[in-house]
């Protein structure tokens, strides 16, 4: 029948995530509730993009009484222990400080500034700058002090990005002093004096005191989930006494 209607069919009863990604491209997808739950969590929380960009326009449930009544209290947890998760404490404290700062120490006469300080994107930039360190194109302009044109400075910045020294927003992708040699390779044609100045700036950034102490292996995890962490910290700000909350630990 499906073939006659020119409809494709697939099922997600497969532990191979790539196979399930392909299955979700079909017009009709079969599976049990637990597998759909698993893929939903992988897609929305871990950003695995299991379901692609498809939307569910219709759902047909067989034996709905079993799902809602017999197994209605069952919960699916998609979790595993990650070494060093306790080291997120300094991150969460920093986020809370940024959230509370405009409320308790901000300029009450400048509402626009307070709103800007409370904005998620502002807090996110402060977190990333503290975790990774940041070297902006403005820093390059100060180093060259009008000796080079904006076009030349933009080209130098682009080379640092291409070499993996910084990302497009200027956040450092290197985290050790021995990785500074990559700057020599990226900027071999600008002269030793300027290379030395740039490396000195990066050395200062790498050696700076930080409010957030994270092991390198957790940095990508934090960057991936930073929006949720900030939003959850804001939700915590508005918890009310006497109200029941479900906390997943």
PDB file of C-alpha atoms in Angstrom:
ATOM      1  CA  UNK A   1       0.000   0.000   0.000  1.00  0.00           C
ATOM      2  CA  UNK A   2       2.769   2.423   0.948  1.00  0.00           C
ATOM      3  CA  UNK A   3       4.576   1.741  -2.314  1.00  0.00           C
ATOM      4  CA  UNK A   4       1.436   2.462  -4.299  1.00  0.00           C
ATOM      5  CA  UNK A   5       1.054   5.739  -2.404  1.00  0.00           C
ATOM      6  CA  UNK A   6       4.717   6.592  -3.031  1.00  0.00           C
ATOM      7  CA  UNK A   7       5.468   6.693   0.701  1.00  0.00           C
ATOM      8  CA  UNK A   8       8.756   5.599   2.258  1.00  0.00           C
ATOM      9  CA  UNK A   9       8.789   3.579   5.480  1.00  0.00           C
ATOM     10  CA  UNK A  10      11.498   2.890   8.066  1.00  0.00           C
ATOM     11  CA  UNK A  11      11.858   1.860  11.695  1.00  0.00           C
ATOM     12  CA  UNK A  12      14.228   3.000  14.440  1.00  0.00           C
ATOM     13  CA  UNK A  13      14.877  -0.381  16.052  1.00  0.00           C
ATOM     14  CA  UNK A  14      18.594   0.005  15.580  1.00  0.00           C
ATOM     15  CA  UNK A  15      21.416   0.914  17.964  1.00  0.00           C
ATOM     16  CA  UNK A  16      23.352   2.540  15.140  1.00  0.00           C
ATOM     17  CA  UNK A  17      22.621   6.276  15.354  1.00  0.00           C
ATOM     18  CA  UNK A  18      23.498   6.831  11.695  1.00  0.00           C
ATOM     19  CA  UNK A  19      20.960   4.192  10.675  1.00  0.00           C
ATOM     20  CA  UNK A  20      18.318   5.895  12.815  1.00  0.00           C
ATOM     21  CA  UNK A  21      19.141   9.287  11.302  1.00  0.00           C
ATOM     22  CA  UNK A  22      18.478   7.771   7.895  1.00  0.00           C
ATOM     23  CA  UNK A  23      15.258   6.184   9.161  1.00  0.00           C
ATOM     24  CA  UNK A  24      13.912   9.576  10.245  1.00  0.00           C
ATOM     25  CA  UNK A  25      14.107  10.811   6.660  1.00  0.00           C
ATOM     26  CA  UNK A  26      11.322   8.401   5.691  1.00  0.00           C
ATOM     27  CA  UNK A  27       7.725   9.547   5.376  1.00  0.00           C
ATOM     28  CA  UNK A  28       6.562   7.031   7.985  1.00  0.00           C
ATOM     29  CA  UNK A  29       8.711   5.980  10.943  1.00  0.00           C
ATOM     30  CA  UNK A  30       7.943   2.967  13.148  1.00  0.00           C
ATOM     31  CA  UNK A  31       9.263   2.416  16.663  1.00  0.00           C
ATOM     32  CA  UNK A  32       8.344   1.820  20.278  1.00  0.00           C
ATOM     33  CA  UNK A  33       7.898   4.650  22.761  1.00  0.00           C
ATOM     34  CA  UNK A  34      11.197   4.037  24.570  1.00  0.00           C
ATOM     35  CA  UNK A  35      13.178   4.398  21.353  1.00  0.00           C
ATOM     36  CA  UNK A  36      11.372   7.588  20.395  1.00  0.00           C
ATOM     37  CA  UNK A  37      12.078   8.943  23.892  1.00  0.00           C
ATOM     38  CA  UNK A  38      15.744   8.050  23.571  1.00  0.00           C
ATOM     39  CA  UNK A  39      16.090   9.774  20.219  1.00  0.00           C
ATOM     40  CA  UNK A  40      14.192  12.826  21.428  1.00  0.00           C
ATOM     41  CA  UNK A  41      16.605  13.253  24.347  1.00  0.00           C
ATOM     42  CA  UNK A  42      19.647  12.633  22.168  1.00  0.00           C
ATOM     43  CA  UNK A  43      18.349  15.147  19.645  1.00  0.00           C
ATOM     44  CA  UNK A  44      17.313  17.937  22.005  1.00  0.00           C
ATOM     45  CA  UNK A  45      19.773  17.608  24.898  1.00  0.00           C
ATOM     46  CA  UNK A  46      22.915  16.121  23.401  1.00  0.00           C
ATOM     47  CA  UNK A  47      22.418  17.872  20.046  1.00  0.00           C
ATOM     48  CA  UNK A  48      23.042  14.648  18.109  1.00  0.00           C
ATOM     49  CA  UNK A  49      20.557  15.756  15.427  1.00  0.00           C
ATOM     50  CA  UNK A  50      19.132  12.247  15.277  1.00  0.00           C
ATOM     51  CA  UNK A  51      15.796  13.418  13.885  1.00  0.00           C
ATOM     52  CA  UNK A  52      17.223  15.924  11.429  1.00  0.00           C
ATOM     53  CA  UNK A  53      14.896  18.841  10.775  1.00  0.00           C
ATOM     54  CA  UNK A  54      11.707  16.829  10.424  1.00  0.00           C
ATOM     55  CA  UNK A  55       8.561  17.572  12.395  1.00  0.00           C
ATOM     56  CA  UNK A  56       5.924  15.069  13.468  1.00  0.00           C
ATOM     57  CA  UNK A  57       2.690  16.057  11.760  1.00  0.00           C
ATOM     58  CA  UNK A  58       0.815  12.958  12.943  1.00  0.00           C
ATOM     59  CA  UNK A  59       1.389  10.208  15.498  1.00  0.00           C
ATOM     60  CA  UNK A  60      -0.437   6.872  15.530  1.00  0.00           C
ATOM     61  CA  UNK A  61      -0.148   5.023  18.853  1.00  0.00           C
ATOM     62  CA  UNK A  62      -0.979   1.340  19.186  1.00  0.00           C
ATOM     63  CA  UNK A  63      -2.042   0.066  22.625  1.00  0.00           C
ATOM     64  CA  UNK A  64      -2.092   3.554  24.079  1.00  0.00           C
ATOM     65  CA  UNK A  65      -3.485   2.188  27.355  1.00  0.00           C
ATOM     66  CA  UNK A  66      -0.245   0.264  27.862  1.00  0.00           C
ATOM     67  CA  UNK A  67       1.815   3.403  27.364  1.00  0.00           C
ATOM     68  CA  UNK A  68      -0.290   5.769  29.460  1.00  0.00           C
ATOM     69  CA  UNK A  69      -1.612   3.434  32.169  1.00  0.00           C
ATOM     70  CA  UNK A  70       0.424   0.240  32.549  1.00  0.00           C
ATOM     71  CA  UNK A  71       3.769   1.965  31.981  1.00  0.00           C
ATOM     72  CA  UNK A  72       2.674   5.526  32.637  1.00  0.00           C
ATOM     73  CA  UNK A  73       5.002   5.973  35.591  1.00  0.00           C
ATOM     74  CA  UNK A  74       8.083   4.767  33.748  1.00  0.00           C
ATOM     75  CA  UNK A  75      10.741   7.392  33.104  1.00  0.00           C
ATOM     76  CA  UNK A  76      13.560   7.257  30.634  1.00  0.00           C
ATOM     77  CA  UNK A  77      16.837   8.749  31.823  1.00  0.00           C
ATOM     78  CA  UNK A  78      19.542   9.342  29.295  1.00  0.00           C
ATOM     79  CA  UNK A  79      22.544   9.950  31.477  1.00  0.00           C
ATOM     80  CA  UNK A  80      26.022   8.798  32.234  1.00  0.00           C
ATOM     81  CA  UNK A  81      28.669   9.936  34.637  1.00  0.00           C
ATOM     82  CA  UNK A  82      31.221  12.355  33.253  1.00  0.00           C
ATOM     83  CA  UNK A  83      34.514  12.619  35.147  1.00  0.00           C
ATOM     84  CA  UNK A  84      35.024  16.044  36.646  1.00  0.00           C
ATOM     85  CA  UNK A  85      31.410  17.216  36.549  1.00  0.00           C
ATOM     86  CA  UNK A  86      31.885  18.536  40.082  1.00  0.00           C
ATOM     87  CA  UNK A  87      34.295  21.033  38.530  1.00  0.00           C
ATOM     88  CA  UNK A  88      31.317  22.823  37.012  1.00  0.00           C
ATOM     89  CA  UNK A  89      30.777  24.486  40.388  1.00  0.00           C
ATOM     90  CA  UNK A  90      32.972  27.478  39.535  1.00  0.00           C
ATOM     91  CA  UNK A  91      31.105  27.883  36.239  1.00  0.00           C
ATOM     92  CA  UNK A  92      27.682  27.856  37.894  1.00  0.00           C
ATOM     93  CA  UNK A  93      28.844  30.296  40.566  1.00  0.00           C
ATOM     94  CA  UNK A  94      30.178  32.630  37.871  1.00  0.00           C
ATOM     95  CA  UNK A  95      26.891  32.483  35.944  1.00  0.00           C
ATOM     96  CA  UNK A  96      24.913  33.200  39.112  1.00  0.00           C
ATOM     97  CA  UNK A  97      27.169  36.168  39.845  1.00  0.00           C
ATOM     98  CA  UNK A  98      26.546  37.581  36.372  1.00  0.00           C
ATOM     99  CA  UNK A  99      22.793  37.102  36.762  1.00  0.00           C
ATOM    100  CA  UNK A 100      22.665  38.734  40.197  1.00  0.00           C
ATOM    101  CA  UNK A 101      25.089  41.546  39.426  1.00  0.00           C
ATOM    102  CA  UNK A 102      22.726  43.842  37.465  1.00  0.00           C
ATOM    103  CA  UNK A 103      19.946  43.182  39.991  1.00  0.00           C
ATOM    104  CA  UNK A 104      21.866  44.020  43.154  1.00  0.00           C
ATOM    105  CA  UNK A 105      24.754  46.222  42.015  1.00  0.00           C
ATOM    106  CA  UNK A 106      23.543  47.571  38.668  1.00  0.00           C
ATOM    107  CA  UNK A 107      22.713  51.171  37.888  1.00  0.00           C
ATOM    108  CA  UNK A 108      18.983  51.309  38.676  1.00  0.00           C
ATOM    109  CA  UNK A 109      18.689  54.579  36.755  1.00  0.00           C
ATOM    110  CA  UNK A 110      19.823  52.898  33.527  1.00  0.00           C
ATOM    111  CA  UNK A 111      17.254  50.188  32.846  1.00  0.00           C
ATOM    112  CA  UNK A 112      18.529  49.545  29.325  1.00  0.00           C
ATOM    113  CA  UNK A 113      22.029  48.803  30.621  1.00  0.00           C
ATOM    114  CA  UNK A 114      20.658  46.494  33.313  1.00  0.00           C
ATOM    115  CA  UNK A 115      18.648  44.574  30.733  1.00  0.00           C
ATOM    116  CA  UNK A 116      21.724  44.271  28.540  1.00  0.00           C
ATOM    117  CA  UNK A 117      23.784  42.914  31.455  1.00  0.00           C
ATOM    118  CA  UNK A 118      21.028  40.414  32.266  1.00  0.00           C
ATOM    119  CA  UNK A 119      20.764  39.264  28.647  1.00  0.00           C
ATOM    120  CA  UNK A 120      21.795  35.661  27.973  1.00  0.00           C
ATOM    121  CA  UNK A 121      24.141  36.612  25.138  1.00  0.00           C
ATOM    122  CA  UNK A 122      26.026  39.071  27.366  1.00  0.00           C
ATOM    123  CA  UNK A 123      26.457  36.476  30.106  1.00  0.00           C
ATOM    124  CA  UNK A 124      27.495  33.866  27.552  1.00  0.00           C
ATOM    125  CA  UNK A 125      30.233  36.114  26.156  1.00  0.00           C
ATOM    126  CA  UNK A 126      31.606  36.733  29.650  1.00  0.00           C
ATOM    127  CA  UNK A 127      31.651  33.012  30.406  1.00  0.00           C
ATOM    128  CA  UNK A 128      33.391  32.082  27.155  1.00  0.00           C
ATOM    129  CA  UNK A 129      35.930  34.882  27.554  1.00  0.00           C
ATOM    130  CA  UNK A 130      36.772  33.621  31.035  1.00  0.00           C
ATOM    131  CA  UNK A 131      36.948  29.943  30.044  1.00  0.00           C
ATOM    132  CA  UNK A 132      38.808  30.244  26.752  1.00  0.00           C
ATOM    133  CA  UNK A 133      40.296  33.727  26.770  1.00  0.00           C
ATOM    134  CA  UNK A 134      39.714  36.100  23.880  1.00  0.00           C
ATOM    135  CA  UNK A 135      41.955  37.829  21.358  1.00  0.00           C
ATOM    136  CA  UNK A 136      39.977  40.198  19.167  1.00  0.00           C
ATOM    137  CA  UNK A 137      40.710  41.999  15.951  1.00  0.00           C
ATOM    138  CA  UNK A 138      40.805  45.186  18.043  1.00  0.00           C
ATOM    139  CA  UNK A 139      43.756  43.720  19.922  1.00  0.00           C
ATOM    140  CA  UNK A 140      45.536  43.306  16.592  1.00  0.00           C
ATOM    141  CA  UNK A 141      44.845  46.937  15.735  1.00  0.00           C
ATOM    142  CA  UNK A 142      46.445  48.042  19.003  1.00  0.00           C
ATOM    143  CA  UNK A 143      49.498  45.884  18.323  1.00  0.00           C
ATOM    144  CA  UNK A 144      50.063  47.289  14.840  1.00  0.00           C
ATOM    145  CA  UNK A 145      49.067  50.836  15.866  1.00  0.00           C
ATOM    146  CA  UNK A 146      48.059  52.032  12.368  1.00  0.00           C
ATOM    147  CA  UNK A 147      51.137  50.474  10.740  1.00  0.00           C
ATOM    148  CA  UNK A 148      48.964  48.050   8.809  1.00  0.00           C
ATOM    149  CA  UNK A 149      45.663  48.679   7.055  1.00  0.00           C
ATOM    150  CA  UNK A 150      42.345  47.214   8.192  1.00  0.00           C
ATOM    151  CA  UNK A 151      42.463  44.824   5.240  1.00  0.00           C
ATOM    152  CA  UNK A 152      45.891  43.536   6.289  1.00  0.00           C
ATOM    153  CA  UNK A 153      44.792  43.172   9.907  1.00  0.00           C
ATOM    154  CA  UNK A 154      41.681  41.253   8.857  1.00  0.00           C
ATOM    155  CA  UNK A 155      43.895  38.936   6.798  1.00  0.00           C
ATOM    156  CA  UNK A 156      46.153  38.315   9.811  1.00  0.00           C
ATOM    157  CA  UNK A 157      43.097  37.584  11.945  1.00  0.00           C
ATOM    158  CA  UNK A 158      41.833  35.185   9.288  1.00  0.00           C
ATOM    159  CA  UNK A 159      45.156  33.319   9.300  1.00  0.00           C
ATOM    160  CA  UNK A 160      44.942  32.879  13.072  1.00  0.00           C
ATOM    161  CA  UNK A 161      41.460  31.427  12.637  1.00  0.00           C
ATOM    162  CA  UNK A 162      42.513  29.112   9.805  1.00  0.00           C
ATOM    163  CA  UNK A 163      45.471  27.838  11.835  1.00  0.00           C
ATOM    164  CA  UNK A 164      43.171  27.000  14.740  1.00  0.00           C
ATOM    165  CA  UNK A 165      44.672  29.539  17.130  1.00  0.00           C
ATOM    166  CA  UNK A 166      41.351  31.338  17.676  1.00  0.00           C
ATOM    167  CA  UNK A 167      37.799  30.830  16.485  1.00  0.00           C
ATOM    168  CA  UNK A 168      35.702  33.295  14.492  1.00  0.00           C
ATOM    169  CA  UNK A 169      34.722  35.147  17.687  1.00  0.00           C
ATOM    170  CA  UNK A 170      38.300  35.439  18.885  1.00  0.00           C
ATOM    171  CA  UNK A 171      38.065  32.806  21.618  1.00  0.00           C
ATOM    172  CA  UNK A 172      41.310  30.886  22.021  1.00  0.00           C
ATOM    173  CA  UNK A 173      41.440  27.336  20.687  1.00  0.00           C
ATOM    174  CA  UNK A 174      44.882  26.758  22.140  1.00  0.00           C
ATOM    175  CA  UNK A 175      45.278  26.192  25.870  1.00  0.00           C
ATOM    176  CA  UNK A 176      48.999  25.562  26.416  1.00  0.00           C
ATOM    177  CA  UNK A 177      52.059  27.762  26.010  1.00  0.00           C
ATOM    178  CA  UNK A 178      53.803  25.198  23.811  1.00  0.00           C
ATOM    179  CA  UNK A 179      50.998  25.675  21.274  1.00  0.00           C
ATOM    180  CA  UNK A 180      52.093  29.275  20.686  1.00  0.00           C
ATOM    181  CA  UNK A 181      54.420  27.947  17.991  1.00  0.00           C
ATOM    182  CA  UNK A 182      51.381  27.699  15.724  1.00  0.00           C
ATOM    183  CA  UNK A 183      51.359  31.517  15.640  1.00  0.00           C
ATOM    184  CA  UNK A 184      54.827  31.487  14.051  1.00  0.00           C
ATOM    185  CA  UNK A 185      53.510  29.160  11.361  1.00  0.00           C
ATOM    186  CA  UNK A 186      50.370  31.207  10.743  1.00  0.00           C
ATOM    187  CA  UNK A 187      52.062  34.617  10.603  1.00  0.00           C
ATOM    188  CA  UNK A 188      55.518  33.860   9.230  1.00  0.00           C
ATOM    189  CA  UNK A 189      55.391  36.805   6.810  1.00  0.00           C
ATOM    190  CA  UNK A 190      54.622  39.697   9.197  1.00  0.00           C
ATOM    191  CA  UNK A 191      58.040  39.964  10.805  1.00  0.00           C
ATOM    192  CA  UNK A 192      59.533  38.638  14.060  1.00  0.00           C
ATOM    193  CA  UNK A 193      58.849  41.802  16.086  1.00  0.00           C
ATOM    194  CA  UNK A 194      55.096  41.681  15.575  1.00  0.00           C
ATOM    195  CA  UNK A 195      54.981  37.912  16.000  1.00  0.00           C
ATOM    196  CA  UNK A 196      56.733  38.345  19.335  1.00  0.00           C
ATOM    197  CA  UNK A 197      54.172  40.961  20.415  1.00  0.00           C
ATOM    198  CA  UNK A 198      51.244  38.785  19.399  1.00  0.00           C
ATOM    199  CA  UNK A 199      52.685  35.742  21.168  1.00  0.00           C
ATOM    200  CA  UNK A 200      53.254  37.848  24.269  1.00  0.00           C
ATOM    201  CA  UNK A 201      49.569  38.822  24.254  1.00  0.00           C
ATOM    202  CA  UNK A 202      48.513  35.197  23.926  1.00  0.00           C
ATOM    203  CA  UNK A 203      50.911  34.197  26.684  1.00  0.00           C
ATOM    204  CA  UNK A 204      49.334  36.767  29.011  1.00  0.00           C
ATOM    205  CA  UNK A 205      45.850  35.490  28.152  1.00  0.00           C
ATOM    206  CA  UNK A 206      46.863  31.882  28.824  1.00  0.00           C
ATOM    207  CA  UNK A 207      48.465  32.836  32.154  1.00  0.00           C
ATOM    208  CA  UNK A 208      45.676  35.084  33.399  1.00  0.00           C
ATOM    209  CA  UNK A 209      43.756  34.449  36.606  1.00  0.00           C
ATOM    210  CA  UNK A 210      40.346  32.933  35.891  1.00  0.00           C
ATOM    211  CA  UNK A 211      37.107  32.845  37.792  1.00  0.00           C
ATOM    212  CA  UNK A 212      36.096  29.610  36.066  1.00  0.00           C
ATOM    213  CA  UNK A 213      38.383  26.606  36.368  1.00  0.00           C
ATOM    214  CA  UNK A 214      37.492  23.864  33.916  1.00  0.00           C
ATOM    215  CA  UNK A 215      39.520  20.926  32.653  1.00  0.00           C
ATOM    216  CA  UNK A 216      40.067  21.075  28.912  1.00  0.00           C
ATOM    217  CA  UNK A 217      37.932  17.989  28.252  1.00  0.00           C
ATOM    218  CA  UNK A 218      34.852  19.713  29.708  1.00  0.00           C
ATOM    219  CA  UNK A 219      35.143  22.949  27.757  1.00  0.00           C
ATOM    220  CA  UNK A 220      33.367  21.736  24.624  1.00  0.00           C
ATOM    221  CA  UNK A 221      30.621  20.222  26.787  1.00  0.00           C
ATOM    222  CA  UNK A 222      30.119  23.556  28.526  1.00  0.00           C
ATOM    223  CA  UNK A 223      30.126  25.465  25.251  1.00  0.00           C
ATOM    224  CA  UNK A 224      27.502  23.097  23.845  1.00  0.00           C
ATOM    225  CA  UNK A 225      25.167  23.415  26.845  1.00  0.00           C
ATOM    226  CA  UNK A 226      25.932  26.954  27.965  1.00  0.00           C
ATOM    227  CA  UNK A 227      22.609  28.390  26.799  1.00  0.00           C
ATOM    228  CA  UNK A 228      20.696  25.818  28.871  1.00  0.00           C
ATOM    229  CA  UNK A 229      22.935  26.353  31.900  1.00  0.00           C
ATOM    230  CA  UNK A 230      22.360  30.107  31.836  1.00  0.00           C
ATOM    231  CA  UNK A 231      18.626  29.701  31.359  1.00  0.00           C
ATOM    232  CA  UNK A 232      18.404  27.171  34.198  1.00  0.00           C
ATOM    233  CA  UNK A 233      20.309  29.503  36.517  1.00  0.00           C
ATOM    234  CA  UNK A 234      17.788  32.210  35.689  1.00  0.00           C
ATOM    235  CA  UNK A 235      14.917  29.838  36.427  1.00  0.00           C
ATOM    236  CA  UNK A 236      16.505  29.089  39.808  1.00  0.00           C
ATOM    237  CA  UNK A 237      16.418  32.800  40.577  1.00  0.00           C
ATOM    238  CA  UNK A 238      12.624  32.758  40.499  1.00  0.00           C
ATOM    239  CA  UNK A 239      11.978  29.620  42.562  1.00  0.00           C
ATOM    240  CA  UNK A 240       9.345  30.351  45.180  1.00  0.00           C
ATOM    241  CA  UNK A 241       9.158  29.251  48.791  1.00  0.00           C
ATOM    242  CA  UNK A 242       6.397  26.733  49.426  1.00  0.00           C
ATOM    243  CA  UNK A 243       6.170  25.626  45.802  1.00  0.00           C
ATOM    244  CA  UNK A 244       6.967  22.022  44.910  1.00  0.00           C
ATOM    245  CA  UNK A 245       9.595  21.361  42.246  1.00  0.00           C
ATOM    246  CA  UNK A 246      10.874  18.171  40.657  1.00  0.00           C
ATOM    247  CA  UNK A 247      14.668  18.129  40.674  1.00  0.00           C
ATOM    248  CA  UNK A 248      16.533  15.510  38.641  1.00  0.00           C
ATOM    249  CA  UNK A 249      19.848  14.780  40.331  1.00  0.00           C
TER     250      UNK A 249
END
